[in-house]
Amino acid sequence: MNNKKIAIYPGTFDPITLGHLDILERGSKLFDKIIVTIAVNQSKVPLFSIEERIEMIHDAITPYNNVTVEKFEGLLVDFATQQNACVILRGLRAISDFEYESQMALMNQHLADDVTTLFLMPNEKYTYLNSTIVKDVAKFGGNVEKFVTKLVVKKLISKFKGM
Ligand code: COA
C-alpha cells in the first residue's frame, strides 16, 4: 500500500508562468509528490509544442525535488487514478476564475469522487497574470521578465522573432 500523498497540477502551461510556480511552491510543501500535468484544453490552440512546454516546465521545477512533469491526453481523473493521486491542484486567482473552476471540479467529482480538487491562491501579485497576457506583451516586444522564467523569456523572444 502506497501512503504517499500525490497531487496532480494540470493545465495547458502555454507557457508556465511565475504564478503557476507560486502555486507549485505552496503545493510542494503539502504533498509528497506533485505531477505537473500538461493536459489538453479542447478550446485552446497552444503557441508552444508539448515538447517545448515540457522543456520550460522541467527547467522551472529544478529547485523542487518532489515535482515532476508529464503530458496526458484524455480524462484528467483517469490520469489522476493511474498515478495514485488523491488531489487535483488548481490555482484560484480571482472571483472570475470561480465559475469555470467550480464546473470542472464538480464534473471531476462526478467522474471520480475519490479525487478531490484543492484550490490554492497564489501571491496577490500574480492574480492578474495569465499565459495569454504574457504572450501578448512578449509578441509586441514588452518585457515579461517579472512574470516568467529566464528560459521562457528566451523561448518567447525566439518564437515571435520567427513569426
Ligand atoms: N498564475 C498565473 N496564471 C494562471 C494561474 C496562476 N497561478 N493559474 C492559472 N493561470 C492561467 C493560465 O495561464 C491560463 O491562462 P490562459 O487562459 O491565458 O492560457 C488560465 O489561467 C487557465 O489555464 P490553465 O490553468 O492552464 O488551465 P486550462 O483551463 O487551460 O486547463 C484543463 C484546463 C487542461 C485542466 C482541462 O481542460 C482538463 O482537465 N482537460 C483534460 C480533459 C478533461 O478531463 N476534461 C474534463 C474536465 S471537467
CSV table of C-alpha atoms and ligand atoms in Angstrom, one decimal:
chain,number,residue,atom,x,y,z
A,1,MET,CA,0.0,0.0,0.0
A,2,ASN,CA,1.4,3.4,-1.0
A,3,ASN,CA,0.7,6.1,1.6
A,4,LYS,CA,2.4,8.9,-0.3
A,5,LYS,CA,0.2,11.9,-0.8
A,6,ILE,CA,0.3,12.6,-4.5
A,7,ALA,CA,-1.3,15.6,-6.3
A,8,ILE,CA,-1.5,16.4,-10.0
A,9,TYR,CA,-1.3,20.0,-11.1
A,10,PRO,CA,-3.0,20.2,-14.5
A,11,GLY,CA,-3.1,22.9,-17.1
A,12,THR,CA,-2.1,24.0,-20.6
A,13,PHE,CA,1.0,25.8,-19.4
A,14,ASP,CA,1.4,27.7,-22.7
A,15,PRO,CA,3.8,28.8,-21.2
A,16,ILE,CA,4.3,28.2,-17.5
A,17,THR,CA,4.4,31.5,-15.5
A,18,LEU,CA,5.7,32.6,-12.1
A,19,GLY,CA,2.0,32.4,-11.0
A,20,HIS,CA,1.9,28.7,-11.7
A,21,LEU,CA,5.2,28.3,-9.9
A,22,ASP,CA,3.9,30.1,-6.9
A,23,ILE,CA,1.1,27.5,-6.6
A,24,LEU,CA,3.6,24.7,-7.1
A,25,GLU,CA,5.9,26.1,-4.4
A,26,ARG,CA,2.9,26.1,-2.0
A,27,GLY,CA,1.8,22.7,-3.1
A,28,SER,CA,5.2,21.1,-2.8
A,29,LYS,CA,5.1,21.8,0.9
A,30,LEU,CA,1.8,20.0,1.3
A,31,PHE,CA,2.3,16.9,-0.8
A,32,ASP,CA,5.0,14.1,-1.1
A,33,LYS,CA,4.8,14.4,-4.8
A,34,ILE,CA,3.3,16.8,-7.4
A,35,ILE,CA,3.0,15.9,-11.1
A,36,VAL,CA,2.6,18.9,-13.3
A,37,THR,CA,0.3,17.6,-15.9
A,38,ILE,CA,0.2,19.1,-19.4
A,39,ALA,CA,-3.4,18.2,-20.4
A,40,VAL,CA,-5.5,19.2,-23.4
A,41,ASN,CA,-8.0,22.0,-23.2
A,42,GLN,CA,-10.1,21.5,-26.3
A,43,SER,CA,-10.7,25.2,-26.7
A,44,LYS,CA,-7.1,26.3,-26.8
A,45,VAL,CA,-4.5,26.2,-29.7
A,46,PRO,CA,-1.2,26.4,-27.9
A,47,LEU,CA,1.7,28.6,-29.2
A,48,PHE,CA,4.3,26.1,-27.9
A,49,SER,CA,4.6,22.4,-28.7
A,50,ILE,CA,4.2,19.9,-25.9
A,51,GLU,CA,8.0,19.3,-26.1
A,52,GLU,CA,8.7,23.0,-25.7
A,53,ARG,CA,6.3,23.3,-22.8
A,54,ILE,CA,7.8,20.2,-21.1
A,55,GLU,CA,11.3,21.7,-21.5
A,56,MET,CA,10.2,25.0,-19.9
A,57,ILE,CA,8.5,23.3,-17.0
A,58,HIS,CA,11.5,20.9,-16.5
A,59,ASP,CA,13.7,23.9,-16.2
A,60,ALA,CA,11.3,25.8,-13.9
A,61,ILE,CA,10.9,22.9,-11.4
A,62,THR,CA,14.6,22.2,-10.9
A,63,PRO,CA,14.5,23.6,-7.4
A,64,TYR,CA,11.8,21.1,-6.3
A,65,ASN,CA,12.8,17.5,-5.7
A,66,ASN,CA,9.2,16.3,-5.3
A,67,VAL,CA,7.8,17.8,-8.5
A,68,THR,CA,7.8,16.1,-11.9
A,69,VAL,CA,6.2,16.8,-15.3
A,70,GLU,CA,4.1,14.6,-17.5
A,71,LYS,CA,1.9,15.1,-20.6
A,72,PHE,CA,-1.5,13.4,-20.8
A,73,GLU,CA,-4.3,13.2,-23.4
A,74,GLY,CA,-7.7,12.0,-22.1
A,75,LEU,CA,-9.8,12.5,-18.9
A,76,LEU,CA,-7.9,14.1,-16.1
A,77,VAL,CA,-9.4,11.9,-13.4
A,78,ASP,CA,-8.2,8.8,-15.3
A,79,PHE,CA,-4.7,10.2,-15.2
A,80,ALA,CA,-5.0,11.0,-11.5
A,81,THR,CA,-6.2,7.5,-10.7
A,82,GLN,CA,-3.4,5.9,-12.8
A,83,GLN,CA,-0.9,8.0,-10.9
A,84,ASN,CA,-2.5,7.2,-7.4
A,85,ALA,CA,-3.1,10.9,-7.0
A,86,CYS,CA,-5.8,11.8,-4.5
A,87,VAL,CA,-5.8,15.5,-5.4
A,88,ILE,CA,-6.1,17.8,-8.4
A,89,LEU,CA,-4.4,21.0,-7.5
A,90,ARG,CA,-5.7,24.2,-9.1
A,91,GLY,CA,-5.0,27.9,-8.6
A,92,LEU,CA,-7.8,30.4,-7.8
A,93,ARG,CA,-6.7,33.9,-8.7
A,94,ALA,CA,-9.9,35.9,-8.6
A,95,ILE,CA,-13.6,35.6,-8.4
A,96,SER,CA,-13.7,35.4,-12.2
A,97,ASP,CA,-11.9,32.0,-12.0
A,98,PHE,CA,-14.6,30.6,-9.7
A,99,GLU,CA,-17.4,29.7,-12.2
A,100,TYR,CA,-15.2,27.8,-14.6
A,101,GLU,CA,-13.2,26.1,-11.8
A,102,SER,CA,-16.2,25.0,-9.9
A,103,GLN,CA,-17.7,23.5,-13.1
A,104,MET,CA,-14.6,21.5,-13.7
A,105,ALA,CA,-14.2,20.5,-10.1
A,106,LEU,CA,-17.8,19.3,-9.8
A,107,MET,CA,-17.6,17.4,-13.1
A,108,ASN,CA,-14.4,15.7,-12.0
A,109,GLN,CA,-16.0,14.9,-8.7
A,110,HIS,CA,-18.9,13.3,-10.5
A,111,LEU,CA,-16.5,11.2,-12.6
A,112,ALA,CA,-14.3,10.2,-9.7
A,113,ASP,CA,-15.4,11.1,-6.2
A,114,ASP,CA,-12.2,9.9,-4.6
A,115,VAL,CA,-10.1,12.5,-6.4
A,116,THR,CA,-10.5,15.9,-4.6
A,117,THR,CA,-9.9,19.2,-6.3
A,118,LEU,CA,-7.9,21.5,-4.0
A,119,PHE,CA,-7.7,25.3,-4.7
A,120,LEU,CA,-4.7,27.4,-3.6
A,121,MET,CA,-4.4,31.1,-4.0
A,122,PRO,CA,-1.2,32.5,-5.5
A,123,ASN,CA,0.5,35.6,-4.1
A,124,GLU,CA,-1.7,38.6,-4.9
A,125,LYS,CA,1.0,40.0,-7.3
A,126,TYR,CA,0.1,37.2,-9.7
A,127,THR,CA,-3.7,37.5,-9.5
A,128,TYR,CA,-4.0,39.3,-12.8
A,129,LEU,CA,-1.5,37.1,-14.6
A,130,ASN,CA,-2.2,34.5,-17.3
A,131,SER,CA,-0.3,32.9,-20.1
A,132,THR,CA,-2.3,34.8,-22.8
A,133,ILE,CA,-1.4,38.2,-21.4
A,134,VAL,CA,2.3,37.2,-21.2
A,135,LYS,CA,2.3,36.1,-24.8
A,136,ASP,CA,0.5,39.3,-25.9
A,137,VAL,CA,3.1,41.5,-24.1
A,138,ALA,CA,6.0,39.5,-25.5
A,139,LYS,CA,4.6,39.5,-29.0
A,140,PHE,CA,4.7,43.2,-29.1
A,141,GLY,CA,8.2,43.5,-27.6
A,142,GLY,CA,7.2,44.2,-24.0
A,143,ASN,CA,9.4,43.0,-21.1
A,144,VAL,CA,8.0,39.9,-19.4
A,145,GLU,CA,11.0,39.1,-17.1
A,146,LYS,CA,8.9,39.7,-14.0
A,147,PHE,CA,6.3,37.1,-14.9
A,148,VAL,CA,8.1,34.1,-16.3
A,149,THR,CA,11.5,32.3,-16.0
A,150,LYS,CA,14.6,33.3,-18.0
A,151,LEU,CA,14.2,30.3,-20.3
A,152,VAL,CA,10.6,31.2,-21.0
A,153,VAL,CA,11.6,34.8,-21.9
A,154,LYS,CA,14.2,33.4,-24.3
A,155,LYS,CA,11.7,31.0,-25.9
A,156,LEU,CA,9.1,33.7,-26.3
A,157,ILE,CA,11.6,36.1,-28.0
A,158,SER,CA,12.7,33.4,-30.4
A,159,LYS,CA,9.2,32.2,-31.1
A,160,PHE,CA,8.0,35.7,-32.0
A,161,LYS,CA,11.1,36.6,-33.9
A,162,GLY,CA,10.4,33.7,-36.3
A,163,MET,CA,6.8,34.9,-37.0
B,1,COA,N1,-0.9,32.1,-12.2
B,1,COA,C1,-1.0,32.6,-13.4
B,1,COA,N2,-1.8,32.2,-14.3
B,1,COA,C2,-2.6,31.2,-14.0
B,1,COA,C3,-2.5,30.5,-12.8
B,1,COA,C4,-1.6,31.1,-11.8
B,1,COA,N3,-1.5,30.5,-10.6
B,1,COA,N4,-3.4,29.5,-12.8
B,1,COA,C5,-4.0,29.5,-14.0
B,1,COA,N5,-3.5,30.5,-14.7
B,1,COA,C6,-3.9,30.9,-16.1
B,1,COA,C7,-3.2,30.1,-17.1
B,1,COA,O1,-2.0,30.7,-17.6
B,1,COA,C8,-4.2,30.1,-18.2
B,1,COA,O2,-4.1,31.2,-19.0
B,1,COA,P1,-4.7,31.3,-20.5
B,1,COA,O3,-6.1,31.0,-20.4
B,1,COA,O4,-4.3,32.7,-20.9
B,1,COA,O5,-3.9,30.2,-21.2
B,1,COA,C9,-5.6,30.1,-17.4
B,1,COA,O6,-5.2,30.7,-16.2
B,1,COA,C10,-6.2,28.8,-17.1
B,1,COA,O7,-5.5,27.8,-17.6
B,1,COA,P2,-4.8,26.6,-17.0
B,1,COA,O8,-4.7,26.6,-15.5
B,1,COA,O9,-3.6,26.2,-17.8
B,1,COA,O10,-5.9,25.6,-17.2
B,1,COA,P3,-6.7,25.3,-18.5
B,1,COA,O11,-8.1,25.9,-18.3
B,1,COA,O12,-6.1,25.6,-19.8
B,1,COA,O13,-6.7,23.7,-18.3
B,1,COA,C11,-7.5,21.6,-18.2
B,1,COA,C12,-7.9,23.0,-18.3
B,1,COA,C13,-6.5,21.2,-19.2
B,1,COA,C14,-7.0,21.2,-16.8
B,1,COA,C15,-8.9,20.9,-18.5
B,1,COA,O14,-9.3,21.3,-19.8
B,1,COA,C16,-8.8,19.4,-18.5
B,1,COA,O15,-8.9,18.8,-17.4
B,1,COA,N6,-8.6,18.7,-19.6
B,1,COA,C17,-8.5,17.3,-19.7
B,1,COA,C18,-9.8,16.7,-20.2
B,1,COA,C19,-10.8,16.5,-19.1
B,1,COA,O16,-10.6,15.8,-18.2
B,1,COA,N7,-11.9,17.3,-19.3
B,1,COA,C20,-12.9,17.3,-18.3
B,1,COA,C21,-12.6,18.4,-17.3
B,1,COA,S1,-14.0,18.6,-16.3
